[in-house]
Amino acid sequence: MTGRARIPIASGLARREGLGFHSGGFAAAASPARSCYNRAVVPLLRQAWLLARNDLRQELRDLELVLTAAFFTVVVLVMFALAFAALPASAHVLAVPGMLWLGVAFAGALTLTRIFDREREADTLRALLTWPVDRVAIYFGKLLVSLSIVLGCGALLMPALALLFPAAQALVARPLESALLLLLGSLAYCAVGTLFAAGLATASGKNVLISVILYPLTSPALIFALVSTRALLEDHPQFPTYLGQLAAVDAVVVVLGAWLFEPVLLGGARKPAAGPSSRTRSRRGEAT
Amino acid sequence: MLSFGLKSAAEAAPNTGEDQYEPVTGLDQATVQCVRACEAEAAAKTASDYSHVVWAYGVIWSLFAIYGVTLWRRGQAQRADLDALRRRVERG
Amino acid sequence: MKRYIPVALFALAAFVTPYSVNRVFLHTGIERKMGTVQKIFYFHVPLAWIMMALAVTCGIAAMIQLRRQSRLAEATSIAAGELVLITGLGVLITGPIWGHATWGRAWTWDARQVSTGLLWLIFAAFVLLRRYGAGGSDRLAAALAIFGAIDVPIIYYAVKIWKTTHPTTDVVGSLPPQMWNALWPCLIALVAMSIGLLLVRIRQEQGAMALDDAWIAFDERGAGKRGEVGDA
């Protein structure tokens, strides 16, 4: 399935597109002797890592995504603090998990709407799809990028919440557990988000729909994350169990996202001229 | 059981003297009031239950009806569209 | 022949519905704890089952649509998605009506209520995406439907765990078999109704797709003609 449409024009295109790949990685991926190993996990992750590193390197050059997401997180945090400052201290344990994950969800939606922007503006996603890269590697690469940005926002949120609300001390006092929780929760969110952001990026720029899709769809993962966070704050003995359940949701969502990425982007077995919605739209556009 | 008791009490009442009431035997005032209250509560509960049930059933079937009407209207629009296409094909 | 299947189903529903109402109200006892209001159960519960079944149908059809590029599957997923919305609305309205009479509160954050609500939101997103998404969003909507169908058990489980932090309410305990038996005619009526509507909607969507294709073919032919004239 994923082995189809592999055109060995890798390194030249890579240089022309100005994306700083190590040609070695792609030459290796493109050579027929190695291509049969592409299904194996290690080359896939390697490709994903190369793609993600390229994106992150570009990101580090202008810091657009990171800075806007971080600033947005701070703004959301301030709004939360203003809205919930008057809560009685006993309610903080209940409110802090909600604030944490709503913050992550908001910042994540912002990041995910932007994560494919560069591709859409330069139309490099199409170019990327003609590359001899496993499509799943593109998915994992983008997932890695969005995850790292969302994790950055979470790393900002957690200490700030601990500072603002004494009940959230555990977020700082038990950094290992908090980090794991943040990682698992954000992973589920980003795994769903990357898939739909990619789909909306190819569709002509209706990115608004991503929050419409994303919030209901990630609600189970966010609920698990909420429950786990509360267990962490209350030092509940079932915290590892909840974390395990969150990890199980992660596994389901990541596998599903990776599996659906190619059909969503390319249209499955054979490519139709256009979907019915675009047919209708184009016709209506002509009619009016 | 209770209603039978009440009935017998009602029958017993007119048979007594001119304008003098004789206390009803077997049922004291408190019991009667209690029974009335119980009945009123039961009647209120039944009435409220009925209104809830009617609302629920109404909602379900009106939803289906609304969807059916929507489908029908969509079908009409489609037919009009088809006719428009047919006309244009005949013209051009 | 195919045309008459929905008609037959509607006729079946039209026969069974009066029978089921008769059976529910006249030949089934009144539940002791909840009273007459428990009669909502006979239509509420089958409707909830139908909603779940339609959600799963929508997901499976979407999966086939992605794999095989099948028009029929696409039309089925659209129709099922819309019907999830309709039946879900029915469940979400009758549930609180029942709750209002039984528990005194319409919305009790019962696990079933919350998970049904979340599921409904996912399919509302599906219908929105189908309706307002740009070109190519049909595949995205299919992915959404697949996610939604797979989310069904996860949501229920998640809400159940989340619920452990909230007070629990005892919903329907064990009902006597007489009441379960009165449920089947209602289920048959509602299933016949839903499948009939589903089939009608599928046919309609297929018709819409064919019509779109015809229009586009017509426009392209017209454009080609004009182009030839221009060249000459």
Coordinates of C-alpha atoms in Angstrom, one line a residue:
Chain A
M1 CA 0.0 0.0 0.0
T2 CA 2.6 2.5 1.1
G3 CA 5.1 1.2 -1.4
R4 CA 3.3 2.6 -4.4
A5 CA 4.3 5.6 -6.4
R6 CA 7.9 5.8 -5.4
I7 CA 9.7 7.9 -7.9
P8 CA 13.5 7.9 -7.5
I9 CA 14.1 11.6 -8.1
A10 CA 14.9 12.2 -4.5
S11 CA 18.0 14.1 -3.9
G12 CA 17.8 16.4 -6.9
L13 CA 14.3 17.5 -6.0
A14 CA 15.3 17.8 -2.4
R15 CA 18.0 20.4 -3.4
R16 CA 15.7 22.2 -5.8
E17 CA 13.0 22.6 -3.2
G18 CA 15.6 24.0 -0.9
L19 CA 14.9 21.6 1.9
G20 CA 18.1 20.7 3.5
F21 CA 18.0 17.0 3.6
H22 CA 21.0 14.8 3.9
S23 CA 21.0 13.2 0.5
G24 CA 22.3 10.0 2.0
G25 CA 19.1 9.3 3.8
F26 CA 17.0 9.7 0.7
A27 CA 19.3 8.0 -1.7
A28 CA 19.3 5.0 0.7
A29 CA 15.5 5.1 0.8
A30 CA 15.2 5.4 -3.0
S31 CA 17.5 2.7 -4.0
P32 CA 15.6 -0.4 -5.0
A33 CA 17.7 -2.7 -2.8
R34 CA 16.7 -0.8 0.3
S35 CA 13.2 0.1 -0.7
C36 CA 11.8 -3.3 0.4
Y37 CA 12.9 -2.4 3.9
N38 CA 10.9 0.8 3.9
R39 CA 8.1 -0.9 5.7
A40 CA 10.4 -1.6 8.5
V41 CA 10.1 0.7 11.4
V42 CA 13.7 2.1 11.6
P43 CA 14.0 3.6 8.2
L44 CA 10.5 5.0 8.6
L45 CA 11.3 6.7 11.8
R46 CA 14.6 7.9 10.3
Q47 CA 12.7 9.5 7.4
A48 CA 10.2 11.0 9.8
W49 CA 13.0 12.4 11.9
L50 CA 14.7 13.9 8.8
L51 CA 11.5 15.6 7.8
A52 CA 10.7 16.8 11.3
R53 CA 14.3 18.1 11.7
N54 CA 14.0 20.0 8.5
D55 CA 10.8 21.6 9.6
L56 CA 12.1 22.4 13.0
R57 CA 15.2 23.9 11.6
Q58 CA 13.1 26.2 9.4
E59 CA 11.0 27.0 12.4
L60 CA 14.1 27.9 14.5
R61 CA 15.0 30.4 11.8
D62 CA 12.0 32.6 12.3
L63 CA 10.3 31.1 15.4
E64 CA 6.9 32.1 14.0
L65 CA 5.0 29.0 15.2
V66 CA 6.8 28.7 18.5
L67 CA 6.4 32.3 19.5
T68 CA 2.8 32.7 18.4
A69 CA 1.8 29.4 20.2
A70 CA 3.7 30.4 23.3
F71 CA 2.2 33.8 23.4
F72 CA -1.3 32.4 22.8
T73 CA -0.7 30.0 25.7
V74 CA 0.2 32.9 28.0
V75 CA -2.9 34.8 26.9
V76 CA -5.1 31.8 27.5
L77 CA -3.5 31.3 30.9
V78 CA -4.1 34.9 31.8
M79 CA -7.8 34.6 30.8
F80 CA -8.1 31.5 32.8
A81 CA -6.5 33.1 35.8
L82 CA -8.8 36.1 35.5
A83 CA -11.9 33.9 35.1
F84 CA -11.2 31.5 37.8
A85 CA -9.2 33.5 40.4
A86 CA -12.2 33.8 42.6
L87 CA -12.8 30.1 42.8
P88 CA -12.5 28.7 46.3
A89 CA -9.3 26.9 47.0
S90 CA -11.1 23.6 47.4
A91 CA -12.2 23.8 43.8
H92 CA -8.7 24.4 42.4
V93 CA -8.0 20.7 42.2
L94 CA -11.0 20.3 39.9
A95 CA -10.3 23.4 37.8
V96 CA -6.6 23.0 37.2
P97 CA -6.8 19.9 35.0
G98 CA -9.4 21.6 32.9
M99 CA -7.3 24.7 32.5
L100 CA -4.3 22.6 31.6
W101 CA -5.9 20.6 28.9
L102 CA -8.0 23.4 27.5
G103 CA -4.9 25.4 27.2
V104 CA -3.2 22.5 25.4
A105 CA -6.2 22.1 23.2
F106 CA -6.4 25.8 22.3
A107 CA -2.7 26.1 21.6
G108 CA -2.7 22.8 19.8
A109 CA -5.5 23.9 17.5
L110 CA -3.6 27.1 16.7
T111 CA -0.4 25.2 16.0
L112 CA -2.2 22.6 13.9
T113 CA -3.9 25.2 11.7
R114 CA -0.5 26.6 11.0
I115 CA 1.6 23.5 10.7
F116 CA 0.8 22.8 7.1
D117 CA 0.6 26.5 6.1
R118 CA 4.1 26.6 4.8
E119 CA 3.4 23.6 2.6
R120 CA 0.2 25.0 1.3
E121 CA 1.6 28.5 0.6
A122 CA 4.5 27.0 -1.4
D123 CA 2.5 24.0 -2.6
T124 CA 5.3 21.8 -1.3
L125 CA 2.9 19.2 0.1
R126 CA 2.3 18.0 -3.4
A127 CA 6.0 17.9 -4.1
L128 CA 6.5 16.1 -0.9
L129 CA 4.0 13.5 -1.9
T130 CA 5.8 12.7 -5.1
W131 CA 9.0 12.0 -3.2
P132 CA 10.2 8.6 -2.5
V133 CA 9.3 9.1 1.1
D134 CA 6.9 6.8 2.9
R135 CA 3.7 8.8 3.3
V136 CA 3.5 7.6 6.8
A137 CA 6.9 9.2 7.4
I138 CA 5.4 12.5 6.4
Y139 CA 2.7 12.0 8.9
F140 CA 5.1 11.1 11.7
G141 CA 7.4 14.0 10.8
K142 CA 4.6 16.5 11.0
L143 CA 3.3 14.8 14.1
L144 CA 6.7 15.2 15.7
V145 CA 6.8 18.9 14.8
S146 CA 3.3 19.7 16.2
L147 CA 4.0 17.5 19.2
S148 CA 7.1 19.4 20.1
I149 CA 5.4 22.7 19.8
V150 CA 2.5 21.6 21.9
L151 CA 4.8 20.1 24.4
G152 CA 6.6 23.4 24.6
C153 CA 3.2 25.1 25.4
G154 CA 2.5 22.5 28.0
A155 CA 5.9 23.0 29.6
L156 CA 4.9 26.6 29.8
L157 CA 1.5 25.9 31.2
M158 CA 2.4 23.4 33.9
P159 CA 4.8 25.6 36.0
A160 CA 2.6 28.6 35.4
L161 CA -0.5 26.8 36.8
A162 CA 1.6 25.5 39.7
L163 CA 2.6 29.1 40.4
L164 CA -0.9 30.5 40.2
F165 CA -2.8 27.7 42.0
P166 CA -1.2 26.0 45.0
A167 CA -3.3 22.9 44.3
A168 CA -1.3 22.3 41.2
Q169 CA 2.0 22.0 43.0
A170 CA 2.2 18.3 42.0
L171 CA 2.7 19.4 38.4
V172 CA 6.1 20.7 39.4
A173 CA 6.8 18.6 42.4
R174 CA 6.6 15.4 40.3
P175 CA 8.1 16.4 37.1
L176 CA 8.6 12.9 35.7
E177 CA 5.0 11.9 36.0
S178 CA 3.8 15.3 34.8
A179 CA 6.0 15.1 31.7
L180 CA 4.8 11.7 30.9
L181 CA 1.2 12.7 31.3
L182 CA 1.8 15.8 29.1
L183 CA 3.5 13.7 26.5
L184 CA 0.7 11.1 26.3
G185 CA -2.1 13.6 26.4
S186 CA -0.6 15.8 23.7
L187 CA 0.4 12.8 21.6
A188 CA -3.3 11.7 21.3
Y189 CA -4.3 15.3 20.5
C190 CA -1.6 15.9 17.9
A191 CA -2.1 12.5 16.3
V192 CA -5.7 13.3 15.5
G193 CA -4.9 16.9 14.7
T194 CA -2.1 16.2 12.3
L195 CA -4.2 13.9 10.1
F196 CA -7.1 16.4 9.8
A197 CA -4.8 19.4 9.5
A198 CA -3.1 17.7 6.5
G199 CA -6.5 16.9 5.0
L200 CA -7.6 20.5 5.4
A201 CA -4.3 21.8 4.1
T202 CA -4.9 20.1 0.8
A203 CA -8.5 21.3 0.6
S204 CA -8.4 24.9 -0.3
G205 CA -7.8 26.6 2.9
K206 CA -10.8 26.0 5.0
N207 CA -8.8 25.7 8.2
V208 CA -11.5 27.0 10.4
L209 CA -13.1 23.6 10.3
I210 CA -10.2 22.0 12.2
S211 CA -11.5 23.2 15.6
V212 CA -15.0 21.9 14.7
I213 CA -13.5 18.5 14.0
L214 CA -10.8 18.4 16.5
Y215 CA -12.5 19.1 19.8
P216 CA -15.2 16.5 19.6
L217 CA -12.9 13.9 18.1
T218 CA -10.2 14.3 20.8
S219 CA -12.7 14.5 23.7
P220 CA -12.1 10.9 24.8
A221 CA -8.3 11.4 24.9
L222 CA -8.8 14.7 26.7
I223 CA -11.1 13.1 29.2
F224 CA -8.5 10.4 30.0
A225 CA -5.9 13.2 30.3
L226 CA -8.2 15.2 32.6
V227 CA -8.8 12.2 34.9
S228 CA -5.2 11.3 35.0
T229 CA -4.2 14.9 35.8
R230 CA -6.7 15.0 38.6
A231 CA -5.3 11.7 39.9
L232 CA -1.9 13.2 39.8
L233 CA -2.9 16.3 41.7
E234 CA -4.7 14.2 44.3
D235 CA -1.9 11.7 44.5
H236 CA -4.5 9.0 43.7
P237 CA -3.2 5.4 43.7
Q238 CA -4.9 4.7 40.4
F239 CA -2.8 7.3 38.5
P240 CA -0.6 4.7 36.7
T241 CA -3.8 2.9 35.6
Y242 CA -5.2 6.0 34.1
L243 CA -1.9 6.8 32.5
G244 CA -1.9 3.3 30.9
Q245 CA -5.4 3.8 29.6
L246 CA -4.3 7.1 28.1
A247 CA -1.4 5.3 26.5
A248 CA -3.8 2.8 25.0
V249 CA -5.9 5.6 23.5
D250 CA -2.7 7.0 22.1
A251 CA -1.8 3.7 20.4
V252 CA -5.3 3.5 18.8
V253 CA -5.2 7.0 17.6
V254 CA -1.7 7.0 16.3
V255 CA -2.2 3.8 14.4
L256 CA -5.5 5.0 13.0
G257 CA -4.0 8.4 12.0
A258 CA -1.1 6.7 10.3
W259 CA -3.3 4.3 8.5
L260 CA -5.7 7.0 7.3
F261 CA -3.1 9.5 6.3
E262 CA -2.4 8.3 2.9
P263 CA -6.1 7.6 1.8
V264 CA -7.1 11.1 3.1
L265 CA -4.3 12.8 1.3
L266 CA -4.2 10.9 -1.9
G267 CA -7.7 9.3 -2.3
G268 CA -7.0 5.7 -1.7
A269 CA -6.7 3.1 -4.5
R270 CA -7.5 5.2 -7.5
K271 CA -7.7 8.9 -7.7
P272 CA -11.0 10.3 -8.7
A273 CA -11.3 13.5 -10.7
A274 CA -12.8 15.3 -7.7
G275 CA -15.0 14.6 -4.7
P276 CA -18.7 15.2 -5.0
S277 CA -18.5 18.2 -2.7
S278 CA -16.0 19.8 -5.0
R279 CA -18.2 18.9 -8.0
T280 CA -21.1 20.6 -6.5
R281 CA -19.1 23.5 -5.4
S282 CA -17.5 24.1 -8.8
R283 CA -20.9 23.8 -10.5
R284 CA -22.6 26.2 -8.0
G285 CA -19.7 28.6 -8.4
E286 CA -20.3 28.6 -12.2
A287 CA -24.0 28.9 -11.8
T288 CA -23.8 32.0 -9.6
Chain B
M1 CA -59.9 -1.2 49.2
L2 CA -59.7 2.4 50.3
S3 CA -62.2 3.6 47.7
F4 CA -64.6 0.9 48.9
G5 CA -64.3 2.3 52.4
L6 CA -65.0 5.8 51.2
K7 CA -68.0 4.7 49.3
S8 CA -69.5 3.1 52.2
A9 CA -68.9 6.2 54.3
A10 CA -70.6 8.3 51.7
E11 CA -73.6 6.1 51.6
A12 CA -73.8 6.1 55.4
A13 CA -73.8 9.9 55.7
P14 CA -77.3 10.8 54.3
N15 CA -79.1 8.2 56.3
T16 CA -78.6 10.0 59.6
G17 CA -80.8 12.6 61.2
E18 CA -82.0 16.0 59.8
D19 CA -79.1 18.4 60.1
Q20 CA -77.0 16.5 62.4
Y21 CA -73.9 14.8 61.3
E22 CA -73.0 11.5 62.8
P23 CA -69.3 10.7 62.8
V24 CA -68.3 8.3 60.1
T25 CA -67.4 5.0 61.5
G26 CA -64.2 3.3 60.3
L27 CA -62.6 6.4 58.7
D28 CA -61.4 9.3 60.6
Q29 CA -60.8 12.7 59.1
A30 CA -57.1 12.4 59.1
T31 CA -57.2 9.2 57.1
V32 CA -59.6 10.8 54.6
Q33 CA -57.3 13.8 54.1
C34 CA -54.3 11.6 53.9
V35 CA -56.0 9.5 51.2
R36 CA -57.0 12.7 49.3
A37 CA -53.5 14.0 49.4
C38 CA -52.2 10.7 48.2
E39 CA -54.7 10.7 45.4
A40 CA -53.9 14.3 44.4
E41 CA -50.2 13.5 44.4
A42 CA -50.8 10.4 42.3
A43 CA -53.0 12.3 39.9
A44 CA -50.4 15.1 39.6
K45 CA -47.7 12.5 39.0
T46 CA -49.7 10.7 36.3
A47 CA -50.6 14.0 34.6
S48 CA -47.0 15.1 34.6
D49 CA -45.9 11.6 33.4
Y50 CA -48.4 11.8 30.6
S51 CA -47.2 15.2 29.5
H52 CA -43.6 13.9 29.6
V53 CA -44.6 10.9 27.5
V54 CA -46.5 12.9 25.0
W55 CA -43.7 15.3 24.6
A56 CA -41.1 12.5 24.2
Y57 CA -43.2 10.7 21.6
G58 CA -44.0 13.9 19.8
V59 CA -40.4 14.9 19.6
I60 CA -39.4 11.5 18.1
W61 CA -42.0 11.4 15.5
S62 CA -41.8 15.1 14.6
L63 CA -38.1 14.7 14.1
F64 CA -38.7 11.8 11.7
A65 CA -41.4 13.9 10.0
I66 CA -39.2 16.9 9.7
Y67 CA -36.4 14.8 8.2
G68 CA -38.9 13.2 5.8
V69 CA -40.1 16.7 4.7
T70 CA -36.5 17.8 4.2
L71 CA -35.8 14.7 2.1
W72 CA -38.9 15.4 0.0
R73 CA -38.0 19.0 -0.5
R74 CA -34.4 18.0 -1.5
G75 CA -35.9 15.6 -4.0
Q76 CA -38.0 18.4 -5.5
A77 CA -35.0 20.6 -5.8
Q78 CA -33.1 17.8 -7.4
R79 CA -35.9 17.2 -9.9
A80 CA -36.0 20.9 -10.8
D81 CA -32.2 20.8 -11.3
L82 CA -32.6 17.8 -13.6
D83 CA -35.2 19.6 -15.6
A84 CA -33.0 22.6 -15.9
L85 CA -30.2 20.4 -17.2
R86 CA -32.5 18.7 -19.6
R87 CA -33.7 22.0 -21.0
R88 CA -30.2 23.3 -21.4
V89 CA -29.2 20.1 -23.2
E90 CA -32.2 20.4 -25.5
R91 CA -31.4 24.1 -26.2
G92 CA -27.7 23.7 -26.7
Chain C
M1 CA -38.1 -3.5 -7.5
K2 CA -35.4 -1.7 -5.4
R3 CA -37.6 1.4 -5.4
Y4 CA -40.3 -0.3 -3.4
I5 CA -38.1 -1.5 -0.5
P6 CA -38.3 1.9 1.3
V7 CA -42.1 2.0 0.6
A8 CA -42.5 -1.5 2.1
L9 CA -40.4 -0.5 5.1
F10 CA -42.5 2.6 5.7
A11 CA -45.7 0.5 5.3
L12 CA -44.3 -2.0 7.9
A13 CA -43.5 0.9 10.2
A14 CA -47.0 2.3 9.7
F15 CA -48.5 -1.1 10.7
V16 CA -46.2 -1.9 13.6
T17 CA -46.2 1.6 15.2
P18 CA -49.9 1.6 16.2
Y19 CA -49.5 -2.0 17.4
S20 CA -46.5 -1.1 19.5
V21 CA -48.2 1.9 21.0
N22 CA -51.2 -0.2 21.8
R23 CA -49.1 -2.9 23.4
V24 CA -46.9 -0.4 25.3
F25 CA -49.8 1.6 26.8
L26 CA -52.6 -0.9 27.1
H27 CA -51.0 -4.3 27.5
T28 CA -47.9 -3.6 29.5
G29 CA -47.8 -2.9 33.2
I30 CA -46.8 0.3 34.8
E31 CA -43.3 0.2 36.2
R32 CA -43.5 0.4 40.0
K33 CA -40.7 2.9 40.7
M34 CA -40.9 5.3 37.8
G35 CA -44.6 5.0 36.9
T36 CA -46.1 5.9 33.6
V37 CA -43.1 8.0 32.5
Q38 CA -41.2 4.7 32.0
K39 CA -43.2 4.4 28.8
I40 CA -40.6 6.7 27.2
F41 CA -38.1 3.8 27.6
Y42 CA -39.8 1.8 24.8
F43 CA -38.9 4.3 22.1
H44 CA -35.9 5.9 23.7
V45 CA -33.7 2.8 24.1
P46 CA -34.3 1.4 20.6
L47 CA -33.6 4.8 19.2
A48 CA -30.3 4.9 21.1
W49 CA -29.4 1.4 19.7
I50 CA -30.3 2.6 16.2
M51 CA -28.1 5.6 16.6
M52 CA -25.1 3.5 17.6
A53 CA -25.7 1.1 14.7
L54 CA -26.0 4.0 12.3
A55 CA -22.7 5.5 13.6
V56 CA -21.0 2.2 13.1
T57 CA -22.6 1.9 9.6
C58 CA -21.3 5.3 8.8
G59 CA -17.8 4.4 9.8
I60 CA -17.8 1.1 7.9
A61 CA -19.2 2.8 4.8
A62 CA -16.6 5.5 5.0
M63 CA -13.9 2.8 5.3
I64 CA -15.2 1.2 2.1
Q65 CA -15.4 4.6 0.5
L66 CA -11.7 5.3 1.2
R67 CA -10.6 1.8 0.1
R68 CA -12.7 1.3 -3.0
Q69 CA -13.7 4.8 -4.0
S70 CA -17.3 3.4 -4.0
R71 CA -20.0 5.9 -4.7
L72 CA -22.6 3.7 -3.0
A73 CA -20.5 3.6 0.1
E74 CA -20.0 7.3 0.1
A75 CA -23.7 7.9 -0.3
T76 CA -24.3 5.4 2.5
S77 CA -21.9 7.2 4.9
I78 CA -23.5 10.5 4.1
A79 CA -27.0 9.2 4.7
A80 CA -26.1 7.3 7.9
G81 CA -24.2 10.4 9.2
E82 CA -27.3 12.5 8.8
L83 CA -29.5 9.9 10.4
V84 CA -27.2 9.6 13.3
L85 CA -27.8 13.3 13.8
I86 CA -31.6 12.9 13.6
T87 CA -31.8 9.8 15.9
G88 CA -29.2 11.2 18.2
L89 CA -31.3 14.4 18.6
G90 CA -34.3 12.2 19.4
V91 CA -32.2 10.3 22.0
L92 CA -30.8 13.5 23.5
I93 CA -34.2 15.1 23.8
T94 CA -36.2 12.2 25.1
G95 CA -33.5 11.2 27.5
P96 CA -33.6 14.4 29.5
I97 CA -37.4 14.4 29.3
W98 CA -37.4 11.0 31.0
G99 CA -34.7 12.1 33.4
H100 CA -36.7 15.2 34.3
A101 CA -39.6 13.1 35.4
T102 CA -37.6 10.3 37.1
W103 CA -34.6 12.0 38.7
G104 CA -36.1 15.5 38.9
R105 CA -33.3 16.8 36.8
A106 CA -33.0 16.8 33.0
W107 CA -29.3 16.5 32.7
T108 CA -27.6 14.4 35.4
W109 CA -24.1 13.9 33.7
D110 CA -25.0 10.2 33.5
A111 CA -22.3 8.4 31.5
R112 CA -24.7 7.4 28.8
Q113 CA -26.0 11.0 28.4
V114 CA -22.5 12.5 28.1
S115 CA -21.1 9.8 25.7
T116 CA -24.2 10.1 23.5
G117 CA -23.7 13.9 23.5
L118 CA -20.1 13.6 22.5
L119 CA -20.9 11.1 19.8
W120 CA -23.5 13.4 18.5
L121 CA -21.0 16.2 18.3
I122 CA -18.6 14.1 16.3
F123 CA -21.3 13.4 13.7
A124 CA -22.4 17.0 13.7
A125 CA -18.8 17.8 12.8
F126 CA -19.1 15.2 10.0
V127 CA -22.2 16.7 8.5
L128 CA -20.7 20.2 8.8
L129 CA -17.5 19.0 7.1
R130 CA -19.5 17.3 4.3
R131 CA -21.6 20.4 3.8
Y132 CA -19.1 23.2 4.1
G133 CA -15.8 21.6 3.5
A134 CA -13.9 22.5 0.3
G135 CA -13.0 20.1 -2.5
G136 CA -11.4 16.9 -1.4
S137 CA -13.0 17.1 2.1
D138 CA -15.1 14.1 1.3
R139 CA -12.1 11.9 2.1
L140 CA -11.5 13.9 5.2
A141 CA -15.1 13.5 6.2
A142 CA -14.7 9.8 5.7
A143 CA -11.7 9.7 8.0
L144 CA -13.8 11.7 10.5
A145 CA -16.6 9.1 10.3
I146 CA -14.1 6.2 10.8
F147 CA -12.6 8.0 13.8
G148 CA -16.1 8.6 15.1
A149 CA -17.2 5.0 14.8
I150 CA -14.0 3.8 16.5
D151 CA -14.5 6.4 19.2
V152 CA -17.9 5.0 20.2
P153 CA -16.6 2.4 22.7
I154 CA -13.6 4.7 23.8
I155 CA -15.9 7.6 24.5
Y156 CA -18.2 5.4 26.6
Y157 CA -15.3 4.0 28.5
A158 CA -13.7 7.4 29.0
V159 CA -16.9 8.9 30.3
K160 CA -17.4 6.0 32.6
I161 CA -14.0 6.5 34.2
W162 CA -14.5 10.3 34.3
K163 CA -17.8 9.6 36.0
T164 CA -16.2 7.8 38.9
T165 CA -15.5 11.3 40.2
H166 CA -19.2 12.2 40.0
P167 CA -22.1 10.9 41.9
T168 CA -23.7 7.9 40.1
T169 CA -27.4 7.6 39.5
D170 CA -29.1 4.3 39.1
V171 CA -30.7 4.3 35.7
V172 CA -32.8 1.3 34.7
G173 CA -32.4 -1.6 36.9
S174 CA -33.7 -5.0 35.8
L175 CA -37.0 -4.8 34.0
P176 CA -39.4 -7.7 34.0
P177 CA -39.5 -9.7 30.8
Q178 CA -43.0 -8.4 29.9
M179 CA -41.5 -5.0 29.5
W180 CA -38.6 -6.2 27.4
N181 CA -41.1 -8.0 25.2
A182 CA -43.0 -4.8 24.6
L183 CA -39.8 -3.3 23.4
W184 CA -39.4 -5.4 20.3
P185 CA -42.4 -4.1 18.3
C186 CA -41.1 -0.5 19.0
L187 CA -37.7 -1.6 17.9
I188 CA -39.1 -3.1 14.7
A189 CA -41.1 0.0 13.9
L190 CA -38.1 2.4 14.5
V191 CA -35.7 0.2 12.6
A192 CA -38.0 -0.1 9.6
M193 CA -38.5 3.7 9.7
S194 CA -34.8 4.4 9.9
I195 CA -33.7 2.0 7.2
G196 CA -36.4 3.3 4.9
L197 CA -35.2 6.9 5.4
L198 CA -31.6 5.7 5.0
L199 CA -32.4 4.0 1.7
V200 CA -34.3 7.0 0.4
R201 CA -31.4 9.3 1.4
I202 CA -28.8 7.0 -0.2
R203 CA -30.8 7.0 -3.5
Q204 CA -31.1 10.7 -3.3
E205 CA -27.4 11.2 -2.7
Q206 CA -26.5 8.9 -5.6
G207 CA -28.9 10.9 -7.8
A208 CA -27.2 14.1 -6.7
M209 CA -23.8 12.7 -7.6
A210 CA -25.0 11.6 -11.0
L211 CA -26.6 14.9 -11.6
D212 CA -23.4 16.8 -10.6
D213 CA -21.5 14.6 -13.0
A214 CA -24.0 15.3 -15.8
W215 CA -23.8 19.0 -15.2
I216 CA -20.0 19.0 -15.2
A217 CA -19.9 16.9 -18.4
F218 CA -22.4 19.3 -20.0
D219 CA -20.3 22.4 -18.9
E220 CA -17.1 20.8 -20.1
R221 CA -18.6 19.9 -23.5
G222 CA -20.0 23.5 -23.7
A223 CA -16.6 24.9 -22.8
G224 CA -14.9 22.6 -25.4
K225 CA -17.2 23.8 -28.1
R226 CA -16.7 27.4 -27.3
G227 CA -13.0 26.8 -27.2
E228 CA -13.1 25.3 -30.7
V229 CA -15.1 28.2 -32.0
G230 CA -12.6 30.6 -30.5
D231 CA -9.7 28.8 -32.1
A232 CA -11.3 28.9 -35.5

